[in-house]
Amino acid sequence: MSELATVTGKYQELRLTGVCRALSDLLTQAENNQMSYLQFAEHLVDLELRYRQQQRQDSNRRKADFPVLKQLEEFDFAHQTTITKRQVNQLLDFSFIDQRHNLIFIGPPGVGKTHLAIALGGKAIEHGYKVLFITALALVEALELSEMKGTLKKHINSLTKFDLLIIDELGYFPMTRQGMYHLFQLINGLYEYRSLILTTNKDFTQWGEFFKNDNVAVPIIDRLVHHAHIFILGGESYRLKNKRER
Ligand code: ADP
Ligand code: MG
């Protein structure tokens, strides 16, 4: 076995995979640039740190369960003029997550609500946050299932592990009383503790109707809206625009 392979093997034993993979390149670089010992030592540890950060990010991206990949860079602010690039860029310091504030995107279908939610979620992951994307329907069904299995509390607890929960398409389907009650318990658990991004086609004046004027509705809305940045999107559906141009 070569000397390099032996040393690499020792790094592997310590699970320093980042160093392991790049050791040979790093040695060449160090020789070519006549690195000091300290510089070399720092390079080694930086390599491992970067590698681990990347691994963590990749894992968080898988766990986020985004239905599709959407980037902020692909978002056409010339088409969607009811929100500005500046407004969106201001969210990218993620102080809204640190302060446990919510974002609510309200608007008709096709105006970019889900696109923005996924794109912001992706950027949050790049900044080290844990994110979960789920549709309101899937969420309520999953909570209901947990309730039947007697594991609702545990389920809600597992959702509070994420820094940011994206609930897509609230209000698209009627919700049962039971569903609403589970949703309330979740929102209560997240309140001032974690952040939400919510997309919905219903503005608040219609929420009472969606929640069937139930007395659960008021506290849900209250908790969602308190500390929320609300964006009301309008304009023409991007889907229709694309159809017309073809
Ligand atoms: P909504 O969630 O508001 O119904 P989506 O975000 O799903 O709408 O948008 C519908 C489709 O159009 C998606 O493929 C999305 O990427 C695209 N889209 C919407 N708005 C824009 C935009 N302003 N620029 C680029 N793509 C857009
Ligand atoms: Mg959508």
Tab-separated table of C-alpha atoms and ligand atoms in Angstrom:
chain	number	residue	atom	x	y	z
A	1	MET	CA	0.000	0.000	0.000
A	2	SER	CA	1.302	3.455	-0.868
A	3	GLU	CA	2.059	5.888	1.893
A	4	LEU	CA	-0.764	8.152	0.706
A	5	ALA	CA	-3.239	5.272	0.841
A	6	THR	CA	-2.156	4.440	4.383
A	7	VAL	CA	-2.625	8.022	5.560
A	8	THR	CA	-5.948	8.324	3.720
A	9	GLY	CA	-7.041	5.122	5.426
A	10	LYS	CA	-6.339	6.652	8.819
A	11	TYR	CA	-8.426	9.717	7.983
A	12	GLN	CA	-11.192	7.370	6.866
A	13	GLU	CA	-10.979	5.557	10.171
A	14	LEU	CA	-11.691	8.867	11.898
A	15	ARG	CA	-14.543	9.503	9.416
A	16	LEU	CA	-12.824	12.599	8.045
A	17	THR	CA	-14.282	11.888	4.637
A	18	GLY	CA	-13.785	15.391	3.259
A	19	VAL	CA	-10.059	15.267	3.894
A	20	CYS	CA	-9.915	11.693	2.708
A	21	ARG	CA	-11.301	12.556	-0.699
A	22	ALA	CA	-9.155	15.582	-1.328
A	23	LEU	CA	-5.917	14.765	0.425
A	24	SER	CA	-3.924	14.045	-2.677
A	25	ASP	CA	-5.030	17.303	-4.378
A	26	LEU	CA	-4.369	19.225	-1.217
A	27	LEU	CA	-0.838	17.848	-0.950
A	28	THR	CA	-0.084	18.923	-4.518
A	29	GLN	CA	-1.548	22.381	-3.822
A	30	ALA	CA	0.487	22.708	-0.641
A	31	GLU	CA	3.686	21.832	-2.455
A	32	ASN	CA	2.981	24.105	-5.433
A	33	ASN	CA	2.105	27.073	-3.236
A	34	GLN	CA	4.775	26.365	-0.641
A	35	MET	CA	2.158	26.516	2.109
A	36	SER	CA	3.251	27.008	5.687
A	37	TYR	CA	2.497	24.199	8.119
A	38	LEU	CA	-0.180	26.327	9.724
A	39	GLN	CA	-1.776	27.110	6.352
A	40	PHE	CA	-1.770	23.430	5.526
A	41	ALA	CA	-3.326	22.555	8.866
A	42	GLU	CA	-6.031	25.132	8.278
A	43	HIS	CA	-6.703	23.890	4.759
A	44	LEU	CA	-7.223	20.386	6.046
A	45	VAL	CA	-9.755	21.408	8.639
A	46	ASP	CA	-11.536	23.833	6.277
A	47	LEU	CA	-11.923	21.056	3.755
A	48	GLU	CA	-13.577	18.818	6.285
A	49	LEU	CA	-15.836	21.600	7.574
A	50	ARG	CA	-16.977	22.512	4.038
A	51	TYR	CA	-17.566	18.882	3.191
A	52	ARG	CA	-19.697	18.327	6.271
A	53	GLN	CA	-21.664	21.506	5.704
A	54	GLN	CA	-22.410	20.353	2.158
A	55	GLN	CA	-23.471	16.923	3.389
A	56	ARG	CA	-25.785	18.487	5.948
A	57	GLN	CA	-27.295	20.767	3.331
A	58	ASP	CA	-27.865	17.888	0.906
A	59	SER	CA	-29.524	15.902	3.648
A	60	ASN	CA	-31.713	18.858	4.683
A	61	ARG	CA	-32.732	19.348	1.068
A	62	ARG	CA	-33.849	15.729	0.813
A	63	LYS	CA	-35.764	16.005	4.075
A	64	ALA	CA	-37.462	19.212	2.906
A	65	ASP	CA	-39.407	17.138	0.393
A	66	PHE	CA	-39.875	19.884	-2.188
A	67	PRO	CA	-42.188	18.632	-4.964
A	68	VAL	CA	-40.098	20.409	-7.608
A	69	LEU	CA	-36.992	22.526	-7.768
A	70	LYS	CA	-37.709	26.259	-8.021
A	71	GLN	CA	-35.103	28.970	-7.886
A	72	LEU	CA	-35.488	32.605	-7.014
A	73	GLU	CA	-33.204	33.411	-9.910
A	74	GLU	CA	-35.801	32.007	-12.317
A	75	PHE	CA	-38.611	34.128	-10.928
A	76	ASP	CA	-39.723	36.764	-13.389
A	77	PHE	CA	-40.478	39.933	-11.443
A	78	ALA	CA	-41.376	41.688	-14.689
A	79	HIS	CA	-44.362	39.374	-14.964
A	80	GLN	CA	-45.245	39.314	-11.264
A	81	THR	CA	-45.326	42.975	-10.308
A	82	THR	CA	-47.447	42.723	-7.160
A	83	ILE	CA	-44.309	41.740	-5.237
A	84	THR	CA	-40.931	43.340	-5.850
A	85	LYS	CA	-37.530	41.744	-6.049
A	86	ARG	CA	-36.493	44.027	-3.206
A	87	GLN	CA	-39.284	42.728	-0.958
A	88	VAL	CA	-38.168	39.164	-1.631
A	89	ASN	CA	-34.467	39.967	-1.263
A	90	GLN	CA	-35.174	41.517	2.118
A	91	LEU	CA	-36.356	38.118	3.299
A	92	LEU	CA	-33.035	36.530	2.409
A	93	ASP	CA	-31.288	37.559	5.615
A	94	PHE	CA	-33.744	35.094	7.210
A	95	SER	CA	-34.328	37.341	10.176
A	96	PHE	CA	-37.964	36.281	9.774
A	97	ILE	CA	-36.941	32.754	10.753
A	98	ASP	CA	-34.735	33.925	13.605
A	99	GLN	CA	-37.599	36.063	14.912
A	100	ARG	CA	-40.113	33.249	14.367
A	101	HIS	CA	-42.212	35.328	12.025
A	102	ASN	CA	-44.454	33.877	9.334
A	103	LEU	CA	-44.799	34.659	5.646
A	104	ILE	CA	-48.196	34.429	4.048
A	105	PHE	CA	-48.628	34.485	0.277
A	106	ILE	CA	-52.211	35.087	-0.741
A	107	GLY	CA	-53.460	35.035	-4.313
A	108	PRO	CA	-55.255	33.232	-7.119
A	109	PRO	CA	-53.737	30.163	-8.866
A	110	GLY	CA	-50.633	30.490	-10.995
A	111	VAL	CA	-49.284	33.767	-9.638
A	112	GLY	CA	-46.116	32.227	-8.176
A	113	LYS	CA	-46.990	31.547	-4.547
A	114	THR	CA	-45.612	28.015	-4.467
A	115	HIS	CA	-42.621	29.005	-6.587
A	116	LEU	CA	-41.642	31.722	-4.112
A	117	ALA	CA	-42.238	29.470	-1.112
A	118	ILE	CA	-40.031	26.682	-2.496
A	119	ALA	CA	-37.346	29.087	-3.672
A	120	LEU	CA	-37.194	30.790	-0.266
A	121	GLY	CA	-37.150	27.394	1.425
A	122	GLY	CA	-34.213	26.327	-0.753
A	123	LYS	CA	-32.279	29.452	0.143
A	124	ALA	CA	-33.043	28.915	3.836
A	125	ILE	CA	-31.491	25.448	3.579
A	126	GLU	CA	-28.370	26.967	2.013
A	127	HIS	CA	-28.209	29.166	5.101
A	128	GLY	CA	-28.308	26.129	7.348
A	129	TYR	CA	-31.981	26.057	8.318
A	130	LYS	CA	-34.124	22.928	8.393
A	131	VAL	CA	-37.184	23.198	6.208
A	132	LEU	CA	-40.204	21.035	5.444
A	133	PHE	CA	-42.582	21.506	2.548
A	134	ILE	CA	-46.035	19.959	2.789
A	135	THR	CA	-49.419	20.677	1.265
A	136	ALA	CA	-52.177	21.588	3.691
A	137	LEU	CA	-54.135	18.562	2.520
A	138	ALA	CA	-51.277	16.096	3.082
A	139	LEU	CA	-50.522	17.705	6.413
A	140	VAL	CA	-54.051	17.434	7.722
A	141	GLU	CA	-54.350	13.842	6.495
A	142	ALA	CA	-51.069	12.915	8.156
A	143	LEU	CA	-52.095	14.560	11.421
A	144	GLU	CA	-55.410	12.747	11.314
A	145	LEU	CA	-53.642	9.433	10.826
A	146	SER	CA	-51.396	10.166	13.791
A	147	GLU	CA	-54.383	11.030	15.926
A	148	MET	CA	-55.911	7.656	15.100
A	149	LYS	CA	-52.659	5.934	16.036
A	150	GLY	CA	-52.483	7.961	19.222
A	151	THR	CA	-49.251	9.651	18.156
A	152	LEU	CA	-50.479	13.158	17.370
A	153	LYS	CA	-48.342	14.828	20.031
A	154	LYS	CA	-45.254	13.024	18.826
A	155	HIS	CA	-46.046	13.953	15.245
A	156	ILE	CA	-46.467	17.625	16.102
A	157	ASN	CA	-43.244	17.481	18.074
A	158	SER	CA	-41.396	16.044	15.089
A	159	LEU	CA	-42.658	18.948	12.955
A	160	THR	CA	-41.332	21.493	15.441
A	161	LYS	CA	-37.825	20.194	14.708
A	162	PHE	CA	-37.904	22.191	11.469
A	163	ASP	CA	-36.970	25.858	11.598
A	164	LEU	CA	-39.389	26.576	8.786
A	165	LEU	CA	-42.534	24.751	7.800
A	166	ILE	CA	-44.035	25.544	4.398
A	167	ILE	CA	-47.739	24.766	4.248
A	168	ASP	CA	-48.909	25.002	0.664
A	169	GLU	CA	-52.441	25.494	-0.615
A	170	LEU	CA	-54.357	26.149	2.557
A	171	GLY	CA	-57.967	26.788	1.710
A	172	TYR	CA	-58.092	24.882	-1.592
A	173	PHE	CA	-60.095	22.068	-0.050
A	174	PRO	CA	-62.742	22.161	2.614
A	175	MET	CA	-61.458	20.930	5.914
A	176	THR	CA	-63.301	18.880	8.480
A	177	ARG	CA	-63.724	20.155	12.014
A	178	GLN	CA	-61.365	17.456	13.145
A	179	GLY	CA	-58.765	18.447	10.533
A	180	MET	CA	-59.018	22.039	11.603
A	181	TYR	CA	-58.569	21.117	15.219
A	182	HIS	CA	-55.381	19.183	14.427
A	183	LEU	CA	-54.110	22.077	12.367
A	184	PHE	CA	-54.817	24.378	15.271
A	185	GLN	CA	-52.807	22.191	17.605
A	186	LEU	CA	-49.870	22.280	15.211
A	187	ILE	CA	-50.052	26.030	14.692
A	188	ASN	CA	-50.278	26.492	18.416
A	189	GLY	CA	-47.164	24.358	18.863
A	190	LEU	CA	-45.256	26.412	16.307
A	191	TYR	CA	-46.459	29.800	17.507
A	192	GLU	CA	-43.537	32.107	18.386
A	193	TYR	CA	-41.304	29.030	18.308
A	194	ARG	CA	-40.947	28.228	14.611
A	195	SER	CA	-41.680	29.959	11.316
A	196	LEU	CA	-44.262	29.177	8.719
A	197	ILE	CA	-44.659	30.029	5.094
A	198	LEU	CA	-48.258	29.691	4.132
A	199	THR	CA	-49.713	29.891	0.652
A	200	THR	CA	-53.432	30.313	0.196
A	201	ASN	CA	-55.984	31.410	-2.343
A	202	LYS	CA	-58.217	32.841	0.354
A	203	ASP	CA	-57.795	36.267	1.832
A	204	PHE	CA	-58.584	36.697	5.472
A	205	THR	CA	-62.048	38.024	4.892
A	206	GLN	CA	-62.887	34.595	3.427
A	207	TRP	CA	-61.050	32.554	6.011
A	208	GLY	CA	-63.967	32.465	8.366
A	209	GLU	CA	-66.002	30.864	5.606
A	210	PHE	CA	-63.252	28.361	4.790
A	211	PHE	CA	-62.953	27.426	8.423
A	212	LYS	CA	-66.747	27.231	8.539
A	213	ASN	CA	-66.891	30.042	11.098
A	214	ASP	CA	-65.849	27.537	13.648
A	215	ASN	CA	-64.567	28.906	16.910
A	216	VAL	CA	-61.275	27.212	16.111
A	217	ALA	CA	-60.831	29.542	13.130
A	218	VAL	CA	-60.334	32.716	15.086
A	219	PRO	CA	-57.436	31.516	17.241
A	220	ILE	CA	-55.796	29.867	14.197
A	221	ILE	CA	-55.950	33.070	12.176
A	222	ASP	CA	-54.888	35.078	15.176
A	223	ARG	CA	-51.724	33.052	15.705
A	224	LEU	CA	-50.901	32.876	11.999
A	225	VAL	CA	-51.276	36.564	11.373
A	226	HIS	CA	-49.588	37.816	14.523
A	227	HIS	CA	-45.933	38.433	13.478
A	228	ALA	CA	-46.690	37.672	9.819
A	229	HIS	CA	-45.454	39.347	6.675
A	230	ILE	CA	-48.416	39.189	4.343
A	231	PHE	CA	-47.977	39.380	0.583
A	232	ILE	CA	-51.052	39.706	-1.547
A	233	LEU	CA	-50.203	38.578	-5.044
A	234	GLY	CA	-52.330	39.303	-8.057
A	235	GLY	CA	-52.005	39.480	-11.776
A	236	GLU	CA	-52.335	36.939	-14.504
A	237	SER	CA	-51.547	33.269	-14.039
A	238	TYR	CA	-48.054	32.442	-15.264
A	239	ARG	CA	-49.388	29.146	-16.561
A	240	LEU	CA	-51.797	30.959	-18.872
A	241	LYS	CA	-49.089	33.340	-20.009
A	242	ASN	CA	-46.958	30.402	-21.100
A	243	LYS	CA	-49.862	28.828	-22.968
A	244	ARG	CA	-50.559	32.026	-24.863
A	245	GLU	CA	-46.957	32.499	-25.928
A	246	ARG	CA	-46.678	29.020	-27.401
B	1	ADP	P1	-49.359	29.292	-7.431
B	1	ADP	O1	-48.728	28.514	-6.348
B	1	ADP	O2	-49.534	30.737	-7.114
B	1	ADP	O3	-50.634	28.672	-7.930
B	1	ADP	P2	-46.999	28.522	-8.887
B	1	ADP	O4	-45.959	29.101	-8.032
B	1	ADP	O5	-47.203	27.046	-8.788
B	1	ADP	O6	-48.389	29.270	-8.686
B	1	ADP	O7	-46.716	28.900	-10.392
B	1	ADP	C1	-47.209	28.152	-11.498
B	1	ADP	C2	-46.082	27.881	-12.472
B	1	ADP	O8	-45.638	29.104	-13.055
B	1	ADP	C3	-44.867	27.281	-11.812
B	1	ADP	O9	-44.235	26.424	-12.741
B	1	ADP	C4	-43.975	28.478	-11.519
B	1	ADP	O10	-42.616	28.125	-11.511
B	1	ADP	C5	-44.296	29.409	-12.663
B	1	ADP	N1	-44.276	30.805	-12.303
B	1	ADP	C6	-45.246	31.499	-11.663
B	1	ADP	N2	-44.938	32.784	-11.544
B	1	ADP	C7	-43.734	32.935	-12.120
B	1	ADP	C8	-42.864	34.057	-12.322
B	1	ADP	N3	-43.206	35.296	-11.933
B	1	ADP	N4	-41.680	33.830	-12.950
B	1	ADP	C9	-41.345	32.592	-13.362
B	1	ADP	N5	-42.122	31.506	-13.200
B	1	ADP	C10	-43.308	31.665	-12.596
B	2	MG	MG	-49.398	26.726	-5.565
